[in-house]
PDB file of C-alpha atoms in Angstrom:
ATOM      1  CA  MET A  12      49.450 -79.508  61.085  1.00 45.00           C
ATOM      2  CA  ALA A  13      48.451 -75.866  61.048  1.00 46.00           C
ATOM      3  CA  GLY A  14      49.810 -73.523  58.421  1.00 54.00           C
ATOM      4  CA  PRO A  15      52.102 -70.585  59.117  1.00 64.00           C
ATOM      5  CA  VAL A  16      50.994 -67.947  61.599  1.00 73.00           C
ATOM      6  CA  SER A  17      49.021 -65.215  59.861  1.00 83.00           C
ATOM      7  CA  LYS A  18      48.653 -61.660  61.108  1.00 94.00           C
ATOM      8  CA  THR A  19      45.099 -62.485  62.134  1.00 96.00           C
ATOM      9  CA  ILE A  20      43.414 -61.813  65.439  1.00 97.00           C
ATOM     10  CA  LEU A  21      40.503 -64.162  66.026  1.00 98.00           C
ATOM     11  CA  ILE A  22      37.639 -63.142  68.313  1.00 98.00           C
ATOM     12  CA  VAL A  23      35.284 -65.921  69.414  1.00 97.00           C
ATOM     13  CA  ASP A  24      32.238 -64.682  71.336  1.00 96.00           C
ATOM     14  CA  ASP A  25      28.521 -65.408  71.061  1.00 95.00           C
ATOM     15  CA  GLU A  26      27.538 -61.806  71.916  1.00 94.00           C
ATOM     16  CA  PRO A  27      27.440 -59.615  68.780  1.00 96.00           C
ATOM     17  CA  SER A  28      27.997 -56.446  70.847  1.00 94.00           C
ATOM     18  CA  VAL A  29      31.188 -57.866  72.383  1.00 92.00           C
ATOM     19  CA  ARG A  30      32.447 -58.991  68.956  1.00 94.00           C
ATOM     20  CA  GLU A  31      31.766 -55.516  67.523  1.00 95.00           C
ATOM     21  CA  VAL A  32      33.620 -53.731  70.334  1.00 93.00           C
ATOM     22  CA  LEU A  33      36.637 -56.045  70.064  1.00 94.00           C
ATOM     23  CA  ILE A  34      36.700 -55.926  66.257  1.00 96.00           C
ATOM     24  CA  GLY A  35      36.654 -52.115  66.400  1.00 96.00           C
ATOM     25  CA  TYR A  36      39.389 -52.062  69.016  1.00 94.00           C
ATOM     26  CA  PHE A  37      41.725 -54.400  67.140  1.00 95.00           C
ATOM     27  CA  GLU A  38      41.098 -52.825  63.722  1.00 96.00           C
ATOM     28  CA  HIS A  39      41.946 -49.412  65.181  1.00 95.00           C
ATOM     29  CA  GLN A  40      44.922 -50.501  67.311  1.00 93.00           C
ATOM     30  CA  TYR A  41      46.468 -53.277  65.207  1.00 94.00           C
ATOM     31  CA  GLY A  42      45.024 -52.775  61.705  1.00 95.00           C
ATOM     32  CA  PRO A  43      47.697 -50.139  60.913  1.00 94.00           C
ATOM     33  CA  ARG A  44      50.330 -52.807  61.708  1.00 93.00           C
ATOM     34  CA  GLY A  45      48.884 -55.155  59.110  1.00 95.00           C
ATOM     35  CA  TYR A  46      46.669 -57.301  61.322  1.00 96.00           C
ATOM     36  CA  THR A  47      43.270 -58.442  60.145  1.00 96.00           C
ATOM     37  CA  VAL A  48      40.456 -59.329  62.509  1.00 97.00           C
ATOM     38  CA  GLU A  49      38.189 -62.324  62.151  1.00 97.00           C
ATOM     39  CA  ALA A  50      35.224 -63.115  64.365  1.00 97.00           C
ATOM     40  CA  ALA A  51      33.286 -66.268  65.137  1.00 97.00           C
ATOM     41  CA  ALA A  52      30.043 -66.665  67.078  1.00 96.00           C
ATOM     42  CA  ASP A  53      30.938 -69.991  68.703  1.00 95.00           C
ATOM     43  CA  GLY A  54      33.749 -72.413  69.410  1.00 96.00           C
ATOM     44  CA  ALA A  55      33.141 -74.600  66.360  1.00 96.00           C
ATOM     45  CA  GLN A  56      33.257 -71.584  63.998  1.00 96.00           C
ATOM     46  CA  GLY A  57      36.386 -70.363  65.760  1.00 97.00           C
ATOM     47  CA  LEU A  58      38.151 -73.696  65.285  1.00 97.00           C
ATOM     48  CA  ALA A  59      37.174 -73.788  61.603  1.00 97.00           C
ATOM     49  CA  SER A  60      38.582 -70.279  61.162  1.00 96.00           C
ATOM     50  CA  ALA A  61      41.844 -71.180  62.939  1.00 96.00           C
ATOM     51  CA  ARG A  62      42.246 -74.236  60.707  1.00 95.00           C
ATOM     52  CA  ARG A  63      41.980 -72.022  57.607  1.00 94.00           C
ATOM     53  CA  ARG A  64      44.378 -69.355  58.866  1.00 92.00           C
ATOM     54  CA  ARG A  65      46.377 -69.827  62.019  1.00 94.00           C
ATOM     55  CA  PRO A  66      45.840 -66.676  64.093  1.00 96.00           C
ATOM     56  CA  ALA A  67      48.529 -64.739  65.903  1.00 96.00           C
ATOM     57  CA  LEU A  68      46.128 -64.309  68.840  1.00 97.00           C
ATOM     58  CA  ILE A  69      42.724 -65.642  69.892  1.00 97.00           C
ATOM     59  CA  LEU A  70      40.292 -63.939  72.260  1.00 96.00           C
ATOM     60  CA  LEU A  71      37.908 -66.644  73.392  1.00 96.00           C
ATOM     61  CA  ASP A  72      34.721 -66.256  75.412  1.00 94.00           C
ATOM     62  CA  ILE A  73      34.189 -68.965  78.025  1.00 91.00           C
ATOM     63  CA  ASP A  74      30.391 -68.979  78.322  1.00 89.00           C
ATOM     64  CA  MET A  75      28.928 -69.791  74.894  1.00 91.00           C
ATOM     65  CA  PRO A  76      26.148 -72.115  73.782  1.00 90.00           C
ATOM     66  CA  GLY A  77      27.152 -75.249  71.889  1.00 89.00           C
ATOM     67  CA  MET A  78      30.903 -75.659  72.170  1.00 90.00           C
ATOM     68  CA  ASN A  79      31.943 -73.509  75.119  1.00 90.00           C
ATOM     69  CA  GLY A  80      35.258 -71.732  75.470  1.00 92.00           C
ATOM     70  CA  VAL A  81      36.874 -74.429  77.596  1.00 90.00           C
ATOM     71  CA  GLU A  82      36.119 -77.083  74.950  1.00 93.00           C
ATOM     72  CA  ALA A  83      37.222 -74.719  72.169  1.00 96.00           C
ATOM     73  CA  LEU A  84      40.466 -73.985  74.051  1.00 96.00           C
ATOM     74  CA  ARG A  85      41.259 -77.707  74.044  1.00 95.00           C
ATOM     75  CA  GLY A  86      40.588 -77.758  70.297  1.00 96.00           C
ATOM     76  CA  PHE A  87      42.916 -74.791  69.716  1.00 96.00           C
ATOM     77  CA  ARG A  88      45.609 -76.447  71.866  1.00 95.00           C
ATOM     78  CA  ALA A  89      45.290 -79.624  69.789  1.00 95.00           C
ATOM     79  CA  LEU A  90      45.511 -77.585  66.571  1.00 94.00           C
ATOM     80  CA  ASP A  91      48.584 -75.635  67.683  1.00 94.00           C
ATOM     81  CA  PRO A  92      49.688 -75.366  71.322  1.00 93.00           C
ATOM     82  CA  LYS A  93      51.696 -72.213  70.545  1.00 93.00           C
ATOM     83  CA  ILE A  94      48.736 -69.969  69.601  1.00 94.00           C
ATOM     84  CA  PRO A  95      48.244 -67.505  72.481  1.00 96.00           C
ATOM     85  CA  VAL A  96      44.643 -67.636  73.709  1.00 96.00           C
ATOM     86  CA  ILE A  97      43.205 -64.976  76.011  1.00 95.00           C
ATOM     87  CA  MET A  98      39.997 -66.176  77.640  1.00 93.00           C
ATOM     88  CA  VAL A  99      37.257 -63.566  78.026  1.00 89.00           C
ATOM     89  CA  THR A 100      34.714 -64.151  80.749  1.00 84.00           C
ATOM     90  CA  GLY A 101      31.844 -62.484  82.526  1.00 80.00           C
ATOM     91  CA  ASN A 102      32.107 -65.249  85.116  1.00 71.00           C
ATOM     92  CA  THR A 103      33.688 -63.865  88.272  1.00 68.00           C
ATOM     93  CA  ASN A 104      34.553 -67.329  89.534  1.00 71.00           C
ATOM     94  CA  THR A 105      38.351 -67.378  89.797  1.00 72.00           C
ATOM     95  CA  ARG A 106      38.345 -71.205  89.806  1.00 79.00           C
ATOM     96  CA  VAL A 107      37.250 -71.118  86.147  1.00 77.00           C
ATOM     97  CA  ALA A 108      40.115 -68.741  85.346  1.00 76.00           C
ATOM     98  CA  GLY A 109      42.560 -71.070  87.071  1.00 81.00           C
ATOM     99  CA  GLU A 110      41.241 -74.029  85.088  1.00 84.00           C
ATOM    100  CA  VAL A 111      41.646 -72.328  81.701  1.00 85.00           C
ATOM    101  CA  ILE A 112      45.189 -71.241  82.549  1.00 86.00           C
ATOM    102  CA  LYS A 113      45.945 -74.855  83.518  1.00 88.00           C
ATOM    103  CA  ASP A 114      44.392 -75.957  80.194  1.00 87.00           C
ATOM    104  CA  GLY A 115      46.864 -73.761  78.319  1.00 91.00           C
ATOM    105  CA  ALA A 116      45.247 -70.328  78.019  1.00 93.00           C
ATOM    106  CA  TYR A 117      47.773 -67.492  77.934  1.00 93.00           C
ATOM    107  CA  SER A 118      45.682 -65.331  80.248  1.00 91.00           C
ATOM    108  CA  TYR A 119      42.132 -64.268  80.904  1.00 87.00           C
ATOM    109  CA  LEU A 120      40.227 -61.011  80.671  1.00 87.00           C
ATOM    110  CA  PRO A 121      37.208 -60.372  82.905  1.00 85.00           C
ATOM    111  CA  LYS A 122      34.098 -58.705  81.426  1.00 84.00           C
ATOM    112  CA  PRO A 123      33.305 -55.888  81.389  1.00 84.00           C
ATOM    113  CA  PHE A 124      36.859 -55.392  80.250  1.00 82.00           C
ATOM    114  CA  LYS A 125      39.097 -52.464  80.916  1.00 87.00           C
ATOM    115  CA  PHE A 126      40.830 -51.465  77.702  1.00 88.00           C
ATOM    116  CA  GLN A 127      43.984 -50.503  79.584  1.00 89.00           C
ATOM    117  CA  TYR A 128      44.263 -54.106  80.795  1.00 90.00           C
ATOM    118  CA  LEU A 129      43.413 -55.443  77.332  1.00 91.00           C
ATOM    119  CA  ASP A 130      46.130 -53.195  75.835  1.00 90.00           C
ATOM    120  CA  HIS A 131      48.662 -54.579  78.296  1.00 91.00           C
ATOM    121  CA  LEU A 132      47.703 -58.230  77.715  1.00 91.00           C
ATOM    122  CA  VAL A 133      47.713 -57.939  73.941  1.00 92.00           C
ATOM    123  CA  ALA A 134      50.973 -55.977  73.924  1.00 93.00           C
ATOM    124  CA  THR A 135      52.672 -58.838  75.776  1.00 92.00           C
ATOM    125  CA  VAL A 136      51.687 -61.130  72.875  1.00 91.00           C
ATOM    126  CA  LEU A 137      51.819 -58.922  69.753  1.00 90.00           C
ATOM    127  CA  GLY A 138      53.968 -56.040  70.935  1.00 85.00           C
ATOM    128  CA  PRO A 139      52.592 -52.560  71.720  1.00 78.00           C
ATOM    129  CA  ALA A 140      50.112 -50.961  69.326  1.00 71.00           C
ATOM    130  CA  ALA A 141      51.563 -48.385  66.942  1.00 60.00           C
TER     131      ALA A 141
END
């Protein structure tokens, strides 16, 4: 049983540059509203982080070494099916996107991402940025 939802946004991506961009974005947009940002380099780290503090939102890369995003998504669903998970993918194959939605992802964000689209997706989960 996961603990109460914290005002944490969890970013799970194996690319340091992607993590840095997303951390900067969320700290700027949602930090003033009291959200903290945590990052993990792979699915296993992400699951460990979510067990410690249940995030309000997870951004999860699909293509990662070790535990990939699809496997991690199943782990997050088992931990708490209510956590909104936005899958992030450089894979242009729409079949993969359909599969993760079927597996319980809230939505997916293609890379390279457009911040306007990211703003819209996140606002539907957390409410608009201040």
